[in-house]
Short mmCIF file of C-alpha atoms and ligand atoms in Angstrom, two decimals:
data_model
loop_
_atom_site.label_atom_id
_atom_site.label_comp_id
_atom_site.label_asym_id
_atom_site.label_seq_id
_atom_site.Cartn_x
_atom_site.Cartn_y
_atom_site.Cartn_z
CA UNK A 1 242.64 21.86 128.21
CA UNK A 2 241.12 19.23 125.98
CA UNK A 3 240.58 15.85 127.55
CA UNK A 4 242.67 13.20 125.88
CA UNK A 5 240.81 10.18 124.62
CA UNK A 6 242.14 6.95 126.11
CA UNK A 7 243.34 4.51 123.47
CA UNK A 8 243.60 1.35 125.51
CA UNK A 9 242.98 -1.14 122.72
CA UNK A 10 246.02 -1.25 120.49
CA UNK A 11 246.71 -3.90 117.90
CA UNK A 12 250.39 -4.68 117.28
CA UNK A 13 251.67 -2.98 114.14
CA UNK A 14 251.17 -5.01 110.97
CA UNK A 15 248.84 -7.51 112.65
CA UNK A 16 245.54 -8.18 110.91
CA UNK A 17 242.44 -7.01 112.79
CA UNK A 18 240.23 -9.76 114.19
CA UNK A 19 236.44 -9.38 114.39
CA UNK A 20 236.89 -8.67 118.10
CA UNK A 21 239.45 -5.93 117.34
CA UNK A 22 237.04 -4.28 114.91
CA UNK A 23 234.17 -4.42 117.37
CA UNK A 24 236.14 -3.00 120.31
CA UNK A 25 237.85 -0.37 118.17
CA UNK A 26 234.45 0.87 117.02
CA UNK A 27 233.52 1.49 120.69
CA UNK A 28 236.89 3.10 121.35
CA UNK A 29 236.54 5.37 118.33
CA UNK A 30 233.19 6.57 119.68
CA UNK A 31 234.93 7.62 122.89
CA UNK A 32 233.97 4.72 125.17
CA UNK A 33 236.50 3.45 127.69
CA UNK A 34 237.66 0.00 126.56
CA UNK A 35 240.03 -2.48 128.22
CA UNK A 36 243.65 -2.82 127.25
CA UNK A 37 243.88 -5.67 124.74
CA UNK A 38 246.15 -7.56 127.16
CA UNK A 39 243.23 -7.94 129.60
CA UNK A 40 241.55 -10.38 127.24
CA UNK A 41 242.52 -13.88 128.36
CA UNK A 42 243.28 -16.67 125.90
CA UNK A 43 241.25 -19.91 126.13
CA UNK A 44 244.31 -21.60 127.71
CA UNK A 45 244.59 -18.92 130.35
CA UNK A 46 240.87 -19.20 131.11
CA UNK A 47 241.29 -22.97 131.55
CA UNK A 48 244.19 -22.32 133.92
CA UNK A 49 242.12 -19.92 135.99
CA UNK A 50 239.25 -22.43 135.98
CA UNK A 51 241.57 -25.15 137.37
CA UNK A 52 242.75 -22.75 140.04
CA UNK A 53 239.08 -22.05 140.78
CA UNK A 54 238.40 -25.76 141.31
CA UNK A 55 240.97 -25.86 144.14
CA UNK A 56 239.62 -22.58 145.51
CA UNK A 57 236.08 -24.00 145.60
CA UNK A 58 237.41 -27.16 147.26
CA UNK A 59 238.85 -25.00 150.04
CA UNK A 60 235.57 -23.18 150.58
CA UNK A 61 233.61 -26.46 150.57
CA UNK A 62 235.97 -27.83 153.21
CA UNK A 63 235.57 -24.72 155.36
CA UNK A 64 231.79 -25.01 154.96
CA UNK A 65 231.93 -28.59 156.28
CA UNK A 66 234.22 -27.87 159.18
CA UNK A 67 233.24 -24.44 160.47
CA UNK A 68 231.62 -24.42 163.92
CA UNK A 69 231.24 -22.46 167.14
CA UNK A 70 234.27 -22.81 169.38
CA UNK A 71 236.89 -23.03 166.64
CA UNK A 72 239.33 -20.17 166.11
CA UNK A 73 239.93 -18.26 162.91
CA UNK A 74 243.50 -19.64 163.06
CA UNK A 75 241.93 -23.12 162.77
CA UNK A 76 240.26 -21.96 159.52
CA UNK A 77 243.62 -20.63 158.32
CA UNK A 78 245.21 -24.02 158.91
CA UNK A 79 242.45 -25.83 156.98
CA UNK A 80 242.99 -23.45 154.07
CA UNK A 81 246.78 -23.71 154.08
CA UNK A 82 246.82 -27.51 154.35
CA UNK A 83 244.17 -28.19 151.70
CA UNK A 84 245.64 -25.69 149.24
CA UNK A 85 249.23 -26.91 149.50
CA UNK A 86 248.11 -30.57 149.42
CA UNK A 87 246.52 -29.77 146.06
CA UNK A 88 249.74 -28.35 144.64
CA UNK A 89 248.58 -24.75 144.99
CA UNK A 90 249.55 -21.67 146.98
CA UNK A 91 247.25 -19.53 149.13
CA UNK A 92 247.44 -16.14 147.37
CA UNK A 93 247.00 -13.99 150.50
CA UNK A 94 250.06 -15.50 152.28
CA UNK A 95 252.75 -12.78 152.29
CA UNK A 96 250.76 -10.74 149.77
CA UNK A 97 251.88 -7.18 150.50
CA UNK A 98 252.83 -8.41 153.94
CA UNK A 99 249.54 -10.16 154.77
CA UNK A 100 250.59 -12.77 157.36
CA UNK A 101 248.04 -15.57 156.83
CA UNK A 102 246.55 -17.77 154.09
CA UNK A 103 242.96 -16.51 154.20
CA UNK A 104 240.90 -13.50 155.28
CA UNK A 105 238.35 -14.14 158.04
CA UNK A 106 235.98 -11.26 158.74
CA UNK A 107 233.45 -11.54 161.56
CA UNK A 108 230.32 -9.38 162.08
CA UNK A 109 231.36 -5.67 161.85
CA UNK A 110 234.61 -6.59 160.11
CA UNK A 111 234.03 -5.81 156.43
CA UNK A 112 237.02 -7.66 154.96
CA UNK A 113 240.74 -8.49 155.31
CA UNK A 114 240.38 -9.81 158.86
CA UNK A 115 243.53 -11.69 159.94
CA UNK A 116 243.06 -15.18 161.40
CA UNK A 117 244.07 -15.37 165.05
CA UNK A 118 244.17 -18.27 167.51
CA UNK A 119 242.53 -16.08 170.17
CA UNK A 120 239.56 -15.23 167.98
CA UNK A 121 236.88 -17.85 168.65
CA UNK A 122 233.71 -18.26 166.59
CA UNK A 123 230.57 -17.87 168.65
CA UNK A 124 226.93 -18.80 168.14
CA UNK A 125 225.22 -16.01 166.18
CA UNK A 126 228.37 -14.72 164.46
CA UNK A 127 228.36 -14.14 160.73
CA UNK A 128 231.76 -14.62 159.11
CA UNK A 129 233.17 -14.06 155.65
CA UNK A 130 235.89 -16.47 154.60
CA UNK A 131 237.76 -15.06 151.58
CA UNK A 132 239.89 -17.64 149.77
CA UNK A 133 242.29 -16.94 146.91
CA UNK A 134 244.41 -19.57 145.19
CA UNK A 135 247.42 -19.65 142.87
CA UNK A 136 247.68 -22.83 140.79
CA UNK A 137 250.37 -23.08 138.09
CA UNK A 138 250.59 -19.29 138.17
CA UNK A 139 246.83 -18.74 137.75
CA UNK A 140 244.82 -16.84 140.36
CA UNK A 141 241.23 -17.36 141.49
CA UNK A 142 239.36 -15.55 144.23
CA UNK A 143 236.02 -16.22 145.97
CA UNK A 144 234.39 -15.78 149.35
CA UNK A 145 231.32 -16.99 151.19
CA UNK A 146 229.44 -16.07 154.33
CA UNK A 147 228.84 -18.58 157.09
CA UNK A 148 226.32 -18.23 159.89
CA UNK A 149 227.50 -19.82 163.13
CA UNK A 150 224.53 -21.66 164.61
CA UNK A 151 221.50 -19.43 164.79
CA UNK A 152 221.70 -15.68 164.36
CA UNK A 153 219.27 -12.74 164.37
CA UNK A 154 216.75 -12.25 161.53
CA UNK A 155 218.52 -8.96 160.63
CA UNK A 156 221.91 -10.61 160.21
CA UNK A 157 220.34 -13.49 158.30
CA UNK A 158 218.71 -10.99 155.94
CA UNK A 159 222.02 -9.16 155.47
CA UNK A 160 223.77 -12.39 154.47
CA UNK A 161 220.95 -13.35 152.08
CA UNK A 162 220.60 -9.93 150.45
CA UNK A 163 224.37 -9.69 149.95
CA UNK A 164 224.34 -13.04 148.15
CA UNK A 165 221.49 -11.73 145.99
CA UNK A 166 223.53 -8.58 145.29
CA UNK A 167 226.34 -10.70 143.87
CA UNK A 168 223.92 -12.63 141.64
CA UNK A 169 222.12 -9.48 140.49
CA UNK A 170 225.42 -7.71 139.76
CA UNK A 171 226.62 -10.69 137.73
CA UNK A 172 223.34 -10.82 135.81
CA UNK A 173 223.66 -7.11 134.96
CA UNK A 174 227.07 -7.63 133.35
CA UNK A 175 226.51 -8.20 129.63
CA UNK A 176 229.03 -8.60 126.83
CA UNK A 177 229.49 -5.16 125.23
CA UNK A 178 227.70 -3.63 128.20
CA UNK A 179 229.63 -1.64 130.78
CA UNK A 180 231.19 -2.22 134.19
CA UNK A 181 229.03 0.57 135.60
CA UNK A 182 225.95 -1.62 135.06
CA UNK A 183 227.16 -3.94 137.83
CA UNK A 184 227.36 -1.45 140.69
CA UNK A 185 224.16 0.24 139.60
CA UNK A 186 222.20 -3.03 139.92
CA UNK A 187 223.87 -3.96 143.20
CA UNK A 188 223.25 -0.62 144.89
CA UNK A 189 219.60 -0.66 143.84
CA UNK A 190 219.02 -4.04 145.47
CA UNK A 191 220.97 -3.18 148.63
CA UNK A 192 219.10 0.11 149.10
CA UNK A 193 215.68 -1.46 148.53
CA UNK A 194 216.47 -3.70 151.46
CA UNK A 195 217.63 -0.86 153.69
CA UNK A 196 221.34 -1.62 153.41
CA UNK A 197 224.34 0.34 152.14
CA UNK A 198 227.21 -0.52 149.79
CA UNK A 199 230.87 -0.16 150.76
CA UNK A 200 232.60 2.25 148.34
CA UNK A 201 236.24 2.09 149.43
CA UNK A 202 236.89 -1.45 148.22
CA UNK A 203 236.08 -2.95 144.84
CA UNK A 204 236.16 -6.08 142.71
CA UNK A 205 239.04 -6.45 140.30
CA UNK A 206 240.50 -8.15 137.28
CA UNK A 207 242.19 -11.39 138.27
CA UNK A 208 243.91 -14.37 136.68
CA UNK A 209 247.54 -13.73 135.83
CA UNK A 210 247.95 -11.61 138.95
CA UNK A 211 245.96 -11.30 142.18
CA UNK A 212 244.67 -7.83 141.38
CA UNK A 213 244.50 -6.60 137.79
CA UNK A 214 242.55 -3.96 135.93
CA UNK A 215 239.71 -3.11 135.85
CA UNK A 216 238.25 -1.95 139.16
CA UNK A 217 234.70 -3.19 139.65
CA UNK A 218 232.71 -0.79 141.81
CA UNK A 219 229.70 -2.19 143.64
CA UNK A 220 227.86 1.13 143.96
CA UNK A 221 226.31 3.41 141.38
CA UNK A 222 229.12 5.64 140.12
CA UNK A 223 226.77 7.26 137.57
CA UNK A 224 229.39 6.49 134.96
CA UNK A 225 229.38 3.84 132.26
CA UNK A 226 232.92 2.75 133.06
CA UNK A 227 234.81 0.23 130.97
CA UNK A 228 233.34 -1.80 128.11
CA UNK A 229 232.83 -5.46 129.02
CA UNK A 230 234.55 -7.63 126.42
CA UNK A 231 234.46 -11.44 126.14
CA UNK A 232 237.65 -12.89 127.62
CA UNK A 233 237.84 -10.45 130.52
CA UNK A 234 238.19 -12.18 133.90
CA UNK A 235 237.25 -10.32 137.06
CA UNK A 236 235.67 -10.63 140.49
CA UNK A 237 232.44 -9.20 141.80
CA UNK A 238 232.55 -9.05 145.60
CA UNK A 239 229.98 -6.67 147.08
CA UNK A 240 230.43 -5.67 150.71
CA UNK A 241 227.01 -4.70 152.08
CA UNK A 242 226.51 -2.97 155.43
CA UNK A 243 223.54 -2.95 157.79
CA UNK A 244 224.20 0.71 158.67
CA UNK A 245 226.49 3.29 157.12
CA UNK A 246 228.65 2.46 154.09
CA UNK A 247 231.61 4.13 155.74
CA UNK A 248 234.52 2.00 156.90
CA UNK A 249 237.95 2.41 158.43
CA UNK A 250 241.15 0.38 158.66
CA UNK A 251 242.21 -0.86 162.08
CA UNK A 252 245.49 0.94 162.75
CA UNK A 253 246.69 -1.83 165.03
CA UNK A 254 247.25 -4.28 162.16
CA UNK A 255 246.92 -2.08 159.06
CA UNK A 256 244.60 -4.63 157.38
CA UNK A 257 241.30 -5.21 159.15
CA UNK A 258 238.51 -3.12 157.59
CA UNK A 259 235.66 -2.33 160.02
CA UNK A 260 232.35 -0.50 159.64
CA UNK A 261 232.41 3.04 161.03
CA UNK A 262 229.25 2.43 163.10
CA UNK A 263 230.33 -1.11 164.06
CA UNK A 264 227.13 -2.58 162.63
CA UNK A 265 227.48 -5.88 160.73
CA UNK A 266 228.73 -6.24 157.17
CA UNK A 267 228.53 -9.15 154.71
CA UNK A 268 230.33 -10.09 151.49
CA UNK A 269 230.11 -12.77 148.80
CA UNK A 270 232.55 -13.10 145.93
CA UNK A 271 233.10 -15.05 142.73
CA UNK A 272 235.61 -14.95 139.89
CA UNK A 273 233.90 -14.68 136.49
CA UNK A 274 234.86 -14.80 132.84
CA UNK A 275 232.89 -12.70 130.35
CA UNK A 276 231.67 -14.78 127.41
CA UNK A 277 229.65 -13.92 124.30
CA UNK A 278 226.55 -14.84 126.33
CA UNK A 279 227.26 -13.22 129.70
CA UNK A 280 229.28 -14.03 132.77
CA UNK A 281 230.36 -17.54 133.60
CA UNK A 282 231.44 -18.39 137.18
CA UNK A 283 234.93 -19.87 137.51
CA UNK A 284 234.68 -20.48 141.26
CA UNK A 285 231.40 -22.38 141.58
N1 MF3 B 1 240.80 -11.70 148.68
C1 MF3 B 1 240.75 -10.27 148.72
C2 MF3 B 1 240.02 -9.82 147.48
O1 MF3 B 1 238.94 -10.27 147.29
C3 MF3 B 1 242.11 -9.67 148.79
C4 MF3 B 1 242.78 -9.97 150.04
S1 MF3 B 1 244.33 -9.28 150.04
C5 MF3 B 1 244.97 -10.00 151.41
O2 MF3 B 1 240.47 -9.09 146.65
F1 MF3 B 1 246.23 -9.71 151.40
F2 MF3 B 1 244.34 -9.50 152.45
F3 MF3 B 1 244.79 -11.26 151.35
CO1 CO B 2 238.82 -10.26 145.26
#
C-alpha cells in the first residue's frame, strides 16, 4: 500500500491564492503535514480570544491573591465561578463532557483534571495546579499556574520552577514555518537535564473557537516533525512534568483525576498562544 499524502490545506475553488496559501502549499507539496486552512484564525477571532484571555488571566490573578493553607479546593472553584460570571464569561470546564466544576485543581501527585471538593483542604507544603479556561462571547482561552502553599521542599520547588521553564523553552522553540515537534523536543530536553520526566498521555491543543481543537501539541520528543506552524494558529502549550516516572493513570472513582503511577509529585504550567510572523505571542499573560 502506498501512503496517501494528506492534503489539509485546501483553497476554495475559484478563490485567488494569497501569499500565505502559496507558502503553505509549497510545504504541503513537498510532503510536510500542514494545518487545515480553517485552523488559521482571522484577526477578529484572535482579538476575541485575547479578550477571553484577559478574563482568564484575571481569574488566575485573583486565585493567586486568595490562595492559602486551610482553604478548600471548592473555595477556589467558587472564586473562579463568581469572577468569571461577573465578567460576562463562562467557565469552560463546567459541564464540559460531564466535568462537574468550573476549574481543575490538581495537588501534588495529581497531574491534572483534579475536581474541586469542599473536603480537600490545602496544606502547608502542597503544590497545586489551578487550570482555568474561559469562554467569552464564544471565544475560548486556557491557562494554568502552579501555586506553592507556604513553604515546600527544595525538590518540589525545583519541579515547579523547571516546569515553568519548560513552558517558556517550548514556546521559544516554536517558530513560524517550523514544526510542532520542535516544542516537545525542547521541553523533554530541559526536563530530562533536570532529572524529571514528561507526561505523554496528555497534550496541548488548538483552542479558540472550541475548547479543544487540532492540532495536538505533544510535550515530549516524538522524533517526528509534526505539523507545520503557520501564523494565525492558536494553541496551548501545557507541559506536565513529573518528579519520577512519566506514567500516569486515571482515578476510576471519578473518571477524571489523573495521578502519577508512582505517586510522586507532578507540576504543570499552561498558556494560550497565537503564532505570528515573528514567533509565539501569549494571549493569557
Ligand atoms: N483545562 C484543561 C486543558 O488544559 C482541560 C480540562 S477539561 C475539564 O486542556 F473538563 F477537565 F475541565
Ligand atoms: Co489546555
